[in-house]
Short mmCIF file of C-alpha atoms in Angstrom, two decimals:
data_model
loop_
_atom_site.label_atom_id
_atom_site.label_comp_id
_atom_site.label_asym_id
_atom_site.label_seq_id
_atom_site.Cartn_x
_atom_site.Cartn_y
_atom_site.Cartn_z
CA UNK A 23 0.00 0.00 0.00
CA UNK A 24 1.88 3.12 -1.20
CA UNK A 25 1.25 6.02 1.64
CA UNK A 26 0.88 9.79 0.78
CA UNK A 27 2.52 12.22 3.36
CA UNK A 28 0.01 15.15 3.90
CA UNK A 29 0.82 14.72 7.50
CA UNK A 30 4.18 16.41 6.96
CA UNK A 31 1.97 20.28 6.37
CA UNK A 32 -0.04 19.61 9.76
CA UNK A 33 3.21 18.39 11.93
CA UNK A 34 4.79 21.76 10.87
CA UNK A 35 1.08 23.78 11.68
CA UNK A 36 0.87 22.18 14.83
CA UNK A 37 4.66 22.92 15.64
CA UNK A 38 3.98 27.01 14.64
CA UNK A 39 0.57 27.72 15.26
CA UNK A 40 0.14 29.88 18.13
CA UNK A 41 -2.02 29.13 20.90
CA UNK A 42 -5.16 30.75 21.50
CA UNK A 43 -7.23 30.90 24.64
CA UNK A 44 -6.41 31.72 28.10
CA UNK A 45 -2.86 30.09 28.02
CA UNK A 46 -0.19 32.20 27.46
CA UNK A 47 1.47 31.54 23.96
CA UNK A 48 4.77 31.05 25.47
CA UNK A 49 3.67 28.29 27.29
CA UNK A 50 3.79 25.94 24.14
CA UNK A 51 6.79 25.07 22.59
CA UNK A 52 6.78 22.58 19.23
CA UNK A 53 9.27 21.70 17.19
CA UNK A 54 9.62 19.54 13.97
CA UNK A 55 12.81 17.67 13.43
CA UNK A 56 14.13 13.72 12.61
CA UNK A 57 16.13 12.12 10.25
CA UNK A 58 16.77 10.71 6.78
CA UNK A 59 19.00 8.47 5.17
CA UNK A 60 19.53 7.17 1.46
CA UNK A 61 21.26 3.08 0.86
CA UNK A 62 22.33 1.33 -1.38
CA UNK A 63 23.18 -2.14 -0.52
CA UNK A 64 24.98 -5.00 -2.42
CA UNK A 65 25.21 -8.98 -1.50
CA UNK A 66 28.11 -10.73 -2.78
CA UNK A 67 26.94 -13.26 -4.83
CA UNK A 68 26.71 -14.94 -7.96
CA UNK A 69 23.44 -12.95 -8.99
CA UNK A 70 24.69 -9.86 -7.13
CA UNK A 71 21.53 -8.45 -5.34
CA UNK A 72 21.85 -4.92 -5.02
CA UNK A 73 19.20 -2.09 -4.05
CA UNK A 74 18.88 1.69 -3.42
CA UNK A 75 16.45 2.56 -1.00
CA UNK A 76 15.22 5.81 0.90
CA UNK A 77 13.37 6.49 4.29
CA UNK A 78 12.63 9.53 5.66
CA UNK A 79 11.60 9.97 10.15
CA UNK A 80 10.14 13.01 10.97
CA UNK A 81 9.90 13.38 14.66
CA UNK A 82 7.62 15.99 16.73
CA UNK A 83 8.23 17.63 20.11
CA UNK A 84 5.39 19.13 21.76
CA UNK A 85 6.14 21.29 25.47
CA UNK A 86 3.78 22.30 27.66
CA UNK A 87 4.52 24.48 30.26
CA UNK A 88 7.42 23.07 31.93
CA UNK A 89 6.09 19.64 32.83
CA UNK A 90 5.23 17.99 30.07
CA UNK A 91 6.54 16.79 26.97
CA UNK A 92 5.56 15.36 24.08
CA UNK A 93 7.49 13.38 21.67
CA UNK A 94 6.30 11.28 18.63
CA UNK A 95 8.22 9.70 15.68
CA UNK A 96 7.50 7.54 12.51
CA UNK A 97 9.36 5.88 10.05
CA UNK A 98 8.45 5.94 5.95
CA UNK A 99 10.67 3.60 4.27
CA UNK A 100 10.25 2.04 0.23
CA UNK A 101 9.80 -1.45 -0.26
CA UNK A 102 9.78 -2.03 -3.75
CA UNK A 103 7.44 0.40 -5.36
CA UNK A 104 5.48 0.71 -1.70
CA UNK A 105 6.25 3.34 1.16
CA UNK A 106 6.09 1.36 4.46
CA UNK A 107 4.52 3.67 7.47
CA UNK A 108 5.24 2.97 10.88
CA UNK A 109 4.90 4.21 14.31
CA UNK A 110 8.22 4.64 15.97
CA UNK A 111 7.22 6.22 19.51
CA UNK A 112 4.29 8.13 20.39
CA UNK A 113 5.26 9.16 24.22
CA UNK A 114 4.00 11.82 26.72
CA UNK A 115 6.59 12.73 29.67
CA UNK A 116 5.86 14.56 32.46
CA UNK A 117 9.19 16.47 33.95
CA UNK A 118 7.29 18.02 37.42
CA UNK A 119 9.34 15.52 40.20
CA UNK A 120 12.41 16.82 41.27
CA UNK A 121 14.49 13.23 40.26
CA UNK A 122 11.81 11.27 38.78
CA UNK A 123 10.06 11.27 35.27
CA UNK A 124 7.09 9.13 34.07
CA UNK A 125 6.66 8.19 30.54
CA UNK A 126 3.62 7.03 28.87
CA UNK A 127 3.02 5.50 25.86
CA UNK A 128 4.87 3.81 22.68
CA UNK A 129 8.65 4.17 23.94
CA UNK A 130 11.90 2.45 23.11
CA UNK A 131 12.57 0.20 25.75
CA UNK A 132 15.76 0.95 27.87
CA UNK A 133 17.26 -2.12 27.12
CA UNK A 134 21.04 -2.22 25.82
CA UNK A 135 22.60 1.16 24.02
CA UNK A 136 22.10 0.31 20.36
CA UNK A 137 20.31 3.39 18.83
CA UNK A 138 18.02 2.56 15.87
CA UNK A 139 18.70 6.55 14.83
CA UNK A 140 20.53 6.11 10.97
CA UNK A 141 22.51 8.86 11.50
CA UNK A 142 23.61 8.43 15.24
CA UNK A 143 24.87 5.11 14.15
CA UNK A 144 28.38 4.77 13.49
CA UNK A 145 27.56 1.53 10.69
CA UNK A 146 25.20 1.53 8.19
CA UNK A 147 23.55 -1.78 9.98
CA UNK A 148 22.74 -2.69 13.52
CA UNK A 149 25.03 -5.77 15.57
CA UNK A 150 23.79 -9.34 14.76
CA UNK A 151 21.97 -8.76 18.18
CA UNK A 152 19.56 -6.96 16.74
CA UNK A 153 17.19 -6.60 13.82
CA UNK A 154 15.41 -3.44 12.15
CA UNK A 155 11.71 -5.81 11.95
CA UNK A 156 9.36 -3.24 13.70
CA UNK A 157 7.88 -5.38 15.71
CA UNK A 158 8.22 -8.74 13.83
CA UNK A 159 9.96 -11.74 14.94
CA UNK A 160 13.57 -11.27 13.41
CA UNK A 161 15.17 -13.66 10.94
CA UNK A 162 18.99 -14.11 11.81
CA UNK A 163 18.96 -12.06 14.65
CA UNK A 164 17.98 -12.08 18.58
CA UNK A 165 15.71 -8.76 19.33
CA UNK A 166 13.50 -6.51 16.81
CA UNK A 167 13.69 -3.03 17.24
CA UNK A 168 11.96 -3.03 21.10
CA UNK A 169 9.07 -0.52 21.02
CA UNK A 170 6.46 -1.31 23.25
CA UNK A 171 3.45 0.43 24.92
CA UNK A 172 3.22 1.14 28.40
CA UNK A 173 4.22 3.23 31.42
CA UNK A 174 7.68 4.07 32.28
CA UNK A 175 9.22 5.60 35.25
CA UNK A 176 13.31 6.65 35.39
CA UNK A 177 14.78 8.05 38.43
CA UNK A 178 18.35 10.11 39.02
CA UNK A 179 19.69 8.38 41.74
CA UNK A 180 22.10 10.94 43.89
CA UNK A 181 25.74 11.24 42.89
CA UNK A 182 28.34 9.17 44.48
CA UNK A 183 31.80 9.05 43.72
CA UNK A 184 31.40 11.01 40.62
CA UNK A 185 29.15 8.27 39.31
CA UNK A 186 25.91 9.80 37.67
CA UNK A 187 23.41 6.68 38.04
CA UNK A 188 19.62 6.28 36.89
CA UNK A 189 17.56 3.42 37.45
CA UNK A 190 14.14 2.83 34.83
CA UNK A 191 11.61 0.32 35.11
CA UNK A 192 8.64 -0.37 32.63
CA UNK A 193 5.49 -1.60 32.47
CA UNK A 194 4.54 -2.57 28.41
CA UNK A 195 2.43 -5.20 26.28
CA UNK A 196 5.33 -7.76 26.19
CA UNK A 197 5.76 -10.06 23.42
CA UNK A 198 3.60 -12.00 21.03
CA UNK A 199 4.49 -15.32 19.45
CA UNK A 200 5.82 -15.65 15.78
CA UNK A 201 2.46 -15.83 14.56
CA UNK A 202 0.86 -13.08 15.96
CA UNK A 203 -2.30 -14.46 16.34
CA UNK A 204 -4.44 -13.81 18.97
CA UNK A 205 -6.18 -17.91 19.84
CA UNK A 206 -4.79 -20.84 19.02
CA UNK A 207 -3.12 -22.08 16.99
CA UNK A 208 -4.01 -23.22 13.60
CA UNK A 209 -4.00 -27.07 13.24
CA UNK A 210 -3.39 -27.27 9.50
CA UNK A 211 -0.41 -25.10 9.81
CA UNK A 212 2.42 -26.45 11.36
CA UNK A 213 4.77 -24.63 13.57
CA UNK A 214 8.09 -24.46 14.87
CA UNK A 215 9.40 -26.30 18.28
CA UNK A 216 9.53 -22.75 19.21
CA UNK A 217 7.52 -19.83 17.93
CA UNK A 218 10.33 -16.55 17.48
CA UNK A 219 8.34 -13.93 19.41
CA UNK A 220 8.28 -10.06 18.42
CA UNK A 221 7.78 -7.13 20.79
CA UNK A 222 6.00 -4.04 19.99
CA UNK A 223 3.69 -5.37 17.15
CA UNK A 224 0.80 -6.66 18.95
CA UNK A 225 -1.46 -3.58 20.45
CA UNK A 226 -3.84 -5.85 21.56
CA UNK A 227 -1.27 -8.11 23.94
CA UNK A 228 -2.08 -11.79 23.26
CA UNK A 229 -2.73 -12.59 26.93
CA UNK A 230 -3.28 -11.18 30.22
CA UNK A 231 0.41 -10.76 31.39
CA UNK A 232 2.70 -7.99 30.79
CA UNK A 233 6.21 -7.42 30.16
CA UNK A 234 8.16 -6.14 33.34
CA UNK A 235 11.77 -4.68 33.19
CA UNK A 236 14.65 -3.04 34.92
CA UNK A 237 17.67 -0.91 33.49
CA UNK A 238 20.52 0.32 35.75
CA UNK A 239 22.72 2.93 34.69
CA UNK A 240 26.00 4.62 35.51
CA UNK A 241 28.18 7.53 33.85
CA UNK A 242 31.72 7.91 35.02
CA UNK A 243 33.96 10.73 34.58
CA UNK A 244 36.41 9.95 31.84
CA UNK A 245 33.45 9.21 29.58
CA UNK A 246 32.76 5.59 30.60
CA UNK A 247 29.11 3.82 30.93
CA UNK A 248 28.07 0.89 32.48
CA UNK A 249 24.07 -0.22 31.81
CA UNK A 250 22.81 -3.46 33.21
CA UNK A 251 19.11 -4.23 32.38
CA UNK A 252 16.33 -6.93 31.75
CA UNK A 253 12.85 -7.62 31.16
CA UNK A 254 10.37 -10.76 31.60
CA UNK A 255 7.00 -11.82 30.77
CA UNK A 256 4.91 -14.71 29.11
CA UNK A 257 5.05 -14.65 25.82
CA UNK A 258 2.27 -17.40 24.43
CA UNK A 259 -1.66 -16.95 23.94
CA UNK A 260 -2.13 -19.00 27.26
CA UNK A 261 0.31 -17.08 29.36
CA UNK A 262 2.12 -19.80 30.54
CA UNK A 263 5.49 -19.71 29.05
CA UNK A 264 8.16 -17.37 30.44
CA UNK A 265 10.60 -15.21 28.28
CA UNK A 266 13.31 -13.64 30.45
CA UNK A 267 15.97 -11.59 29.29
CA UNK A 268 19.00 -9.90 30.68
CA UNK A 269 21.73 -7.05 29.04
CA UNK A 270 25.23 -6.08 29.76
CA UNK A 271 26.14 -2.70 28.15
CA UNK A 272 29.60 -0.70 28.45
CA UNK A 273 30.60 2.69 26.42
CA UNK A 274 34.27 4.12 27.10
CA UNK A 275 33.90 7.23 25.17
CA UNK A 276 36.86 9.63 26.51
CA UNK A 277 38.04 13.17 25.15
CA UNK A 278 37.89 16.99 26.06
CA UNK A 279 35.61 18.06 23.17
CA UNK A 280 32.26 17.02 22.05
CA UNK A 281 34.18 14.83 19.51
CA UNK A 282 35.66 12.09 21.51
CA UNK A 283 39.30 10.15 20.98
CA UNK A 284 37.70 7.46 20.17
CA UNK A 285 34.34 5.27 20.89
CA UNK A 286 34.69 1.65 22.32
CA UNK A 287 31.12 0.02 22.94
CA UNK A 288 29.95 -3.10 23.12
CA UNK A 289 26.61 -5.14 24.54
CA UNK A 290 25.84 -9.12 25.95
CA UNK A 291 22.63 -10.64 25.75
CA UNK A 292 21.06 -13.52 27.09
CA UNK A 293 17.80 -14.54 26.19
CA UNK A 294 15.40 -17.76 27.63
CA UNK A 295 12.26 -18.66 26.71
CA UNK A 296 10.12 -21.72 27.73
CA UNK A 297 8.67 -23.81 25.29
CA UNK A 298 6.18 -27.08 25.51
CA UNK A 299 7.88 -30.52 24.63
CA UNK A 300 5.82 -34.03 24.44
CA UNK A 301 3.80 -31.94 27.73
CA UNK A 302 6.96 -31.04 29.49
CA UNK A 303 7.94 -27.49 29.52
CA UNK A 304 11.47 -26.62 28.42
CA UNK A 305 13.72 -23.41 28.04
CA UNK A 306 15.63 -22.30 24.91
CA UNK A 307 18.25 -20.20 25.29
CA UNK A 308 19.78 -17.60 23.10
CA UNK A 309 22.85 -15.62 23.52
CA UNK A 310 25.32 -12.95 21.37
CA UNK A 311 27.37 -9.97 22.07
CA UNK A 312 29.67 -7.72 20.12
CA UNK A 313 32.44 -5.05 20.51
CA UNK A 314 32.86 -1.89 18.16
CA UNK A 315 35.09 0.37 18.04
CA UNK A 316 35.73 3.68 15.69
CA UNK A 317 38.48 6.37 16.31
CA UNK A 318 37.89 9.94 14.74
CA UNK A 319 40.60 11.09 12.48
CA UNK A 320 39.48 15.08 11.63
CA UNK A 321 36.40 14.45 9.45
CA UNK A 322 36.97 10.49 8.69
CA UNK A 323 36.28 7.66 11.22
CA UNK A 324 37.32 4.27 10.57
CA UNK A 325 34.93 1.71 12.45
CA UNK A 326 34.79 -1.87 13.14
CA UNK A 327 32.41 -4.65 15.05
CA UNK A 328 32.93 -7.85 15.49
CA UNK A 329 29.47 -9.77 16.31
CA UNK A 330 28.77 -13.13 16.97
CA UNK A 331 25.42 -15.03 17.90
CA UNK A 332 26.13 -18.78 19.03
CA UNK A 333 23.66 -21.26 17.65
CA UNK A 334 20.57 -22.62 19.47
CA UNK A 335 18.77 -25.81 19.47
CA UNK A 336 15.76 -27.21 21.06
CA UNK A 337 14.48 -30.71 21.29
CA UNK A 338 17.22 -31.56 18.77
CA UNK A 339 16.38 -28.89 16.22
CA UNK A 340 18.41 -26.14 15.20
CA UNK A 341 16.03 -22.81 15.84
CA UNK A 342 18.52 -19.84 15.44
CA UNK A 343 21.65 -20.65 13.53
CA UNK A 344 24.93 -19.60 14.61
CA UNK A 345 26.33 -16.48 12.68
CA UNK A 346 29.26 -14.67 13.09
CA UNK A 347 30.15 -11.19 11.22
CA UNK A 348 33.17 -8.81 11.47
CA UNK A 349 32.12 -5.21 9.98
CA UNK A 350 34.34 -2.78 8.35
CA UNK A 351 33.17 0.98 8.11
CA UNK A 352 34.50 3.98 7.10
CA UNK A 353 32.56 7.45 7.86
CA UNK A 354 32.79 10.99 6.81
CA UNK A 355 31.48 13.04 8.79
CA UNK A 356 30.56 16.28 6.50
CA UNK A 357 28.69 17.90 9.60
CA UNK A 358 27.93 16.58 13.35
CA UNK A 359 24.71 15.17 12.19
CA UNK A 360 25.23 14.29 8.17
CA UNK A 361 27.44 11.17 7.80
CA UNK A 362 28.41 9.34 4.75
CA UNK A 363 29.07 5.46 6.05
CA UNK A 364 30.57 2.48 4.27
CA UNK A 365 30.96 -1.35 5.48
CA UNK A 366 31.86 -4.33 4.05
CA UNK A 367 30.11 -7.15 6.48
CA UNK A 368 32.22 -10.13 6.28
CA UNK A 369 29.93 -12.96 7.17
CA UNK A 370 32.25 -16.25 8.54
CA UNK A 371 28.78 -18.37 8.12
CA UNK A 372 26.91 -16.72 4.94
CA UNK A 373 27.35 -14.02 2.38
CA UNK A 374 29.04 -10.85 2.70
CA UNK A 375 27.48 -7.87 1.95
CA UNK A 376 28.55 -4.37 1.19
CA UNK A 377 25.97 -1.05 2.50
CA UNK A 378 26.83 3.02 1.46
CA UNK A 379 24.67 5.42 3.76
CA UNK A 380 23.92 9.06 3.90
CA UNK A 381 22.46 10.16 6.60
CA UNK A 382 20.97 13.21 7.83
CA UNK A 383 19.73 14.62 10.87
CA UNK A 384 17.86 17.88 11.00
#
């Protein structure tokens, strides 16, 4: 279904037009801003499947006063000859409590520190761990993009040692099983030993449990992070089957200026989820990590990432197969938010792949 984009012409009225009534037009505060990017990607094979593609994500903030916030972004991306529309984050924050805020709505969920922003990104694709599916159970990969809707509260936690730490905790739908369906299951289609679940594509959960989660998070002096945080819930139409999963996240980012020496990051993740077996219940588990690191050099940044996701098997199947993938970028940056990126991903276990990127944020 190919989408228009009127909406662009009202997010920009509602951003500018002044406000009338009894509140004072300072009061309100909008702004229109986002991101862009252009590909082109190439697989290296013997037919050579290459693409150019496009997507556009204008993003609105919307202030009230001094307490609350609005923020709310969607992606448009081209699929062929059809524009793909989808709801990034629709989120309303209220800033009143000295330490605390409370979110409400569709959010990213604090778990881990990959950004799915193209031009924050320092490679033109995201770590094996994840996988840019919206929602949808990912193919290759451990975690879609994790949107979910719900309540969120984060708290600053008083400084100690020169340690700035926050601590979040959500409240969201949770996931849905690979299906997405909403009853059970269909006998004349077969399914997997276990269903690949998404997050943040089922609006109407799929049960009557929800997804509960925790992120802990500290900021050294010397630019170094440490995040720890996880999430549980039950996953299946019957909400009986757990899906737990935890995150280890470190950034050493050090330097005087707002460029930084250099950027080392890197993220763990361990993943189980329960699954029936001749009656028995049984748990799955899935694992990966990788390290990345890029250097600035003036304008130019050389990057690279190694990722690796072991492979997983349940009653005797293979149900995510092992991949591993070093990735070698090259960026120039032309401003602090337009990048030109390109990687060669070097894929140990399938095809390698080659992705140009120019991104802009405005």
């Amino acid at each position: 279904m190919t989408q228009r984009i009127p909406f662009y012409l009202l997010l920009a009225v509602v951003a500018t037009e002044p406000v009338t009534g009894q509140q004072a037009p300072s009061a309100v505060r909008g702004l229109l801003t986002g991101y862009a990017s252009v590909w082109y990607s190439a697989e290296a094979e013997k037919d050579f499947h290459n693409d150019f593609t496009a997507t556009i994500s204008p993003m609105l903030l919307y202030q009230v006063g001094d307490d609350i916030l609005f923020e709310g972004e969607m992606d448009l991306e081209l699929h062929g000859d059809e524009t793909e529309l989808h709801l990034e984050h629709a989120q309303v924050h209220y800033l009143g409590l000295e330490r605390l805020q409370v979110t409400a709505g569709m959010f990213h969920v604090p778990f881990g520190i990959w950004h799915h922003a193209s031009w924050i990104n320092r490679m033109p694709t995201p770590p094996l761990l994840y996988q840019d599916t919206h929602g949808a159970p990912p193919e290759g990969a451990l975690l879609p993009i994790l949107f979910d809707v719900g309540v969120m509260a984060r708290a600053n936690l008083p400084r100690v040692g020169g340690w700035n730490t926050s601590v979040a905790a959500w409240v969201s739908q949770g996931p849905t099983d690979g299906g997405g369906h909403h009853g059970p299951p269909d006998p004349n289609d077969p399914e997997p030993v276990v269903a690949r679940v998404g997050i943040g594509n089922n609006f109407e959960d799929n049960n009557s449990d929800k997804m509960v989660g925790l992120q802990l998070r500290s900021i050294a002096p010397g630019g170094f992070t440490v995040q720890a945080s996880g999430f549980r819930a039950k996953w299946d139409h019957h909400g009986e089957l757990d899906m737990y999963a935890a995150n280890l996240s470190l950034i050493w980012s050090p330097g005087m200026h707002a460029v930084p020496l250099f950027d080392l990051r890197g993220e763990g993740v361990l993943i189980g989820q329960e699954y029936e077996d001749g009656g028995a219940v049984e748990t799955v588990r899935y694992g990966g990590y990788y390290f990345q690191l890029g250097r600035r050099l003036g304008g130019w940044e050389p990057v690279l990432r190694w990722s690796q996701l072991p492979q997983s098997t349940a009653a005797g199947e293979v149900v995510l197969d092992g991949r591993r993938q070093l990735a070698i970028g090259l960026n120039y940056w032309i401003t602090p938010s337009v990048p030109l990126k390109a990687a060669y991903n070097v894929e140990l276990d399938g095809t390698d792949s080659l992705y140009l990127e120019w991104s802009v944020g405005f």
